[in-house]
Coordinates of C-alpha atoms in Angstrom, one line a residue:
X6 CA 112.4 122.3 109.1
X7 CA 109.1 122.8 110.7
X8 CA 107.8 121.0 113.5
X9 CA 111.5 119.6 114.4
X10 CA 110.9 119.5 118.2
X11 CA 107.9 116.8 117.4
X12 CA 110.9 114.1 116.2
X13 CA 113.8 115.1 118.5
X14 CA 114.4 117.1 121.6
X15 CA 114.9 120.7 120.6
X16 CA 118.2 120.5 123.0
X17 CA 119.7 117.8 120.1
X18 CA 119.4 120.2 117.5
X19 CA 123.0 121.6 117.9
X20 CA 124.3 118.3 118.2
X21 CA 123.3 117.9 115.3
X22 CA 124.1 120.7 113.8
X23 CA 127.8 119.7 114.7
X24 CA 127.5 116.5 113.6
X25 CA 126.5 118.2 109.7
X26 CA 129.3 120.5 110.2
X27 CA 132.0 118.3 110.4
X28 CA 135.0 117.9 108.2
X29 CA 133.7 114.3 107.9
X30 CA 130.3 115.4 107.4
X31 CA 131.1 117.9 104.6
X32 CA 133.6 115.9 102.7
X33 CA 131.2 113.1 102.8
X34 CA 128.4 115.6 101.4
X35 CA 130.5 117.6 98.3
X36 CA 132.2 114.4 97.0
X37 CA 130.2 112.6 94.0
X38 CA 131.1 109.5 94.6
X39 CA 131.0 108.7 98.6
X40 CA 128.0 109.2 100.0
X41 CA 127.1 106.2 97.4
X42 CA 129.8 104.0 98.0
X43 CA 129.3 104.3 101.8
X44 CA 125.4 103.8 101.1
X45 CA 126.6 100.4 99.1
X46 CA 128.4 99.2 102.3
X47 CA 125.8 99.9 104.4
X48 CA 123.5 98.0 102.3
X49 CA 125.9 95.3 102.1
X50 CA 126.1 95.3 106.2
X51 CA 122.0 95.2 106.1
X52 CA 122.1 92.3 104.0
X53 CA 124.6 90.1 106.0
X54 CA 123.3 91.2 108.8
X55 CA 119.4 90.1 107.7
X56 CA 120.4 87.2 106.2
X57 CA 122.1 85.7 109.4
X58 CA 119.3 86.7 111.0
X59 CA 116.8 85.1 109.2
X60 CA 118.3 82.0 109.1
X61 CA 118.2 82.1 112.8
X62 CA 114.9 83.4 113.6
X63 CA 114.1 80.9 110.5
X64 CA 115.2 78.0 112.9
X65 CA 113.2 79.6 116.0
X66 CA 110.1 79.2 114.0
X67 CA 110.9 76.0 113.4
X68 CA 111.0 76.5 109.5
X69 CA 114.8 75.1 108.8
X70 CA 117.6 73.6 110.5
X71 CA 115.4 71.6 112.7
X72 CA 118.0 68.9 113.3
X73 CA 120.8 71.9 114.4
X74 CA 120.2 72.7 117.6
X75 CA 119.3 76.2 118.4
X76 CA 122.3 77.0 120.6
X77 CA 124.6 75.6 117.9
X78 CA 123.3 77.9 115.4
X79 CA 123.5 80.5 117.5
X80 CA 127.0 79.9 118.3
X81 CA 127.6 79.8 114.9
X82 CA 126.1 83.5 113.4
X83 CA 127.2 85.5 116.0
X84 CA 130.3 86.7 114.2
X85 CA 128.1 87.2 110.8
X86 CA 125.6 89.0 112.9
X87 CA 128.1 90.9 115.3
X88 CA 130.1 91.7 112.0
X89 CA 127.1 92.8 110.1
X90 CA 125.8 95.0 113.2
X91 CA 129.1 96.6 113.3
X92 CA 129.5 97.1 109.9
X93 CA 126.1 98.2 109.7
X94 CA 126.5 100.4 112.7
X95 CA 129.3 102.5 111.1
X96 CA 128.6 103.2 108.1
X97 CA 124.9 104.2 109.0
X98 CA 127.2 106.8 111.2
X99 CA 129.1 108.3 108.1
X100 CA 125.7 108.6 106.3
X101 CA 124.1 110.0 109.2
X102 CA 127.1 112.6 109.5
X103 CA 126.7 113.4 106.1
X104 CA 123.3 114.8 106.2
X105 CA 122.4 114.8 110.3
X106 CA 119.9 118.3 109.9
X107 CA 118.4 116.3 107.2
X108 CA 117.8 113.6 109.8
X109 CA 116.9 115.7 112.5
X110 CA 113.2 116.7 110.9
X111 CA 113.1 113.1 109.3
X112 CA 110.2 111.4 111.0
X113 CA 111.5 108.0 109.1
X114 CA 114.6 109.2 110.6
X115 CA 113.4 109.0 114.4
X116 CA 111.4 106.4 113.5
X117 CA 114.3 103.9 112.4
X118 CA 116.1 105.0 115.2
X119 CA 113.4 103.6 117.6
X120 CA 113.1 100.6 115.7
X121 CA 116.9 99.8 115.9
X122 CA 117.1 100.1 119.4
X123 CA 113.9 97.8 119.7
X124 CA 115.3 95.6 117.8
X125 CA 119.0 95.2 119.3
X126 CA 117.7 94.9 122.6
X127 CA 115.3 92.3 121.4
X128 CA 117.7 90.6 120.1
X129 CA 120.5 90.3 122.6
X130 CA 117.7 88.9 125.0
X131 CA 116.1 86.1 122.4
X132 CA 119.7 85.1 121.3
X133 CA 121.0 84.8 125.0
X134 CA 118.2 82.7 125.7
X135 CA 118.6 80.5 122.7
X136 CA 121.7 79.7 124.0
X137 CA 120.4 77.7 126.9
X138 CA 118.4 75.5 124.1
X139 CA 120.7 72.3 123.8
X140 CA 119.0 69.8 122.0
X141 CA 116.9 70.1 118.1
X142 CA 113.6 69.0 119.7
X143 CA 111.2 71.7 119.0
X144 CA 112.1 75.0 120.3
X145 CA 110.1 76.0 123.5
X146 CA 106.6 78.1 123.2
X147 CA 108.6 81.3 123.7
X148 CA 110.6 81.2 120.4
X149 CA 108.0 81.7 117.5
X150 CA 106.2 85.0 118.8
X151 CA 109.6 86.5 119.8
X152 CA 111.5 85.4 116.5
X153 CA 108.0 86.9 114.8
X154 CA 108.7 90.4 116.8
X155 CA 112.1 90.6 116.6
X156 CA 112.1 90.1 112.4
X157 CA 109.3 92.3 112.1
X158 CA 111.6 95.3 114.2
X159 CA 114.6 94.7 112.0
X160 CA 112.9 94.5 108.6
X161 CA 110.9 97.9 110.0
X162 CA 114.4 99.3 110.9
X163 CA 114.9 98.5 107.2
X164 CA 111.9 100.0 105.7
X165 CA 112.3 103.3 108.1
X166 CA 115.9 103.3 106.4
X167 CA 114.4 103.4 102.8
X168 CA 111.9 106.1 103.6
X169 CA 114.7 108.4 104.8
X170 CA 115.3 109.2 101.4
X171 CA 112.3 110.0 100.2
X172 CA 112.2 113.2 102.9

């Protein structure tokens, strides 16, 4: 584990060191079968959380769903994408737990972690806004370039995610 301070504070490291010493984390680690069933939810959150995503950011392009208006949409995904985030959220923890000092000198690792905080923010300020849109006229200027960033940052949350296990 060389050159861990360049991905995380060196003050982290005995967080997580706890974190890979856990109960949790050990069980997680010496079983055969969970770390890959938990890695099969988590990709299962991913995809419903893309997926509704896409279909939305799909819309702020302009590329689908042009008669629905934006807010409507909207309205409609949030519980697939709140869902997906949370479902998402927590099982990315178990498979964190299980191998945290393997994610601690990952720099796909700190890197995905940036991304997903990028890319929640981003989010939770584009889809507040597209709630104001009422009507299916085309969306305002603002919409494409932000629906371009904001699917870029989750798709590079995604690829940071796969390179993780190739460390």
């Amino acid at each position: 584990m060389e050159n861990d301070a360049l991905h995380f504070p060196a003050a982290t490291r005995s967080l997580f060191l706890w974190c890979d010493s856990t109960r949790l984390s050990v069980a997680i680690r010496d079983s055969t079968w969970m770390f890959a069933v938990v890695e099969i939810l988590h990709l299962l959150g991913l995809a419903v959380l893309l997926g509704s995503l896409v279909v939305f950011y799909l819309r702020l392009l302009g590329l689908g769903m042009r008669r629905q208006p934006v807010a409507q949409l909207a309205a409609e995904l949030a519980p697939w994408i709140r869902g997906g985030l949370a479902f998402m959220l927590g099982t990315g923890l178990l498979l964190f737990f299980s191998e945290a000092m393997k994610c601690y000198a990952s720099p796909p690792f700190a890197i995905k972690m940036l991304l997903l905080s990028l890319a929640v923010v981003s989010h939770l300020v584009i889809f507040r806004r597209a709630l104001r849109i009422k009507d299916s006229t085309p969306s305002p200027l603002w919409t494409r370039p932000a629906a371009c960033l904001s699917l870029a940052l989750w798709f590079g949350v995604g690829l940071a995610g796969r390179a993780i296990g190739f460390q």
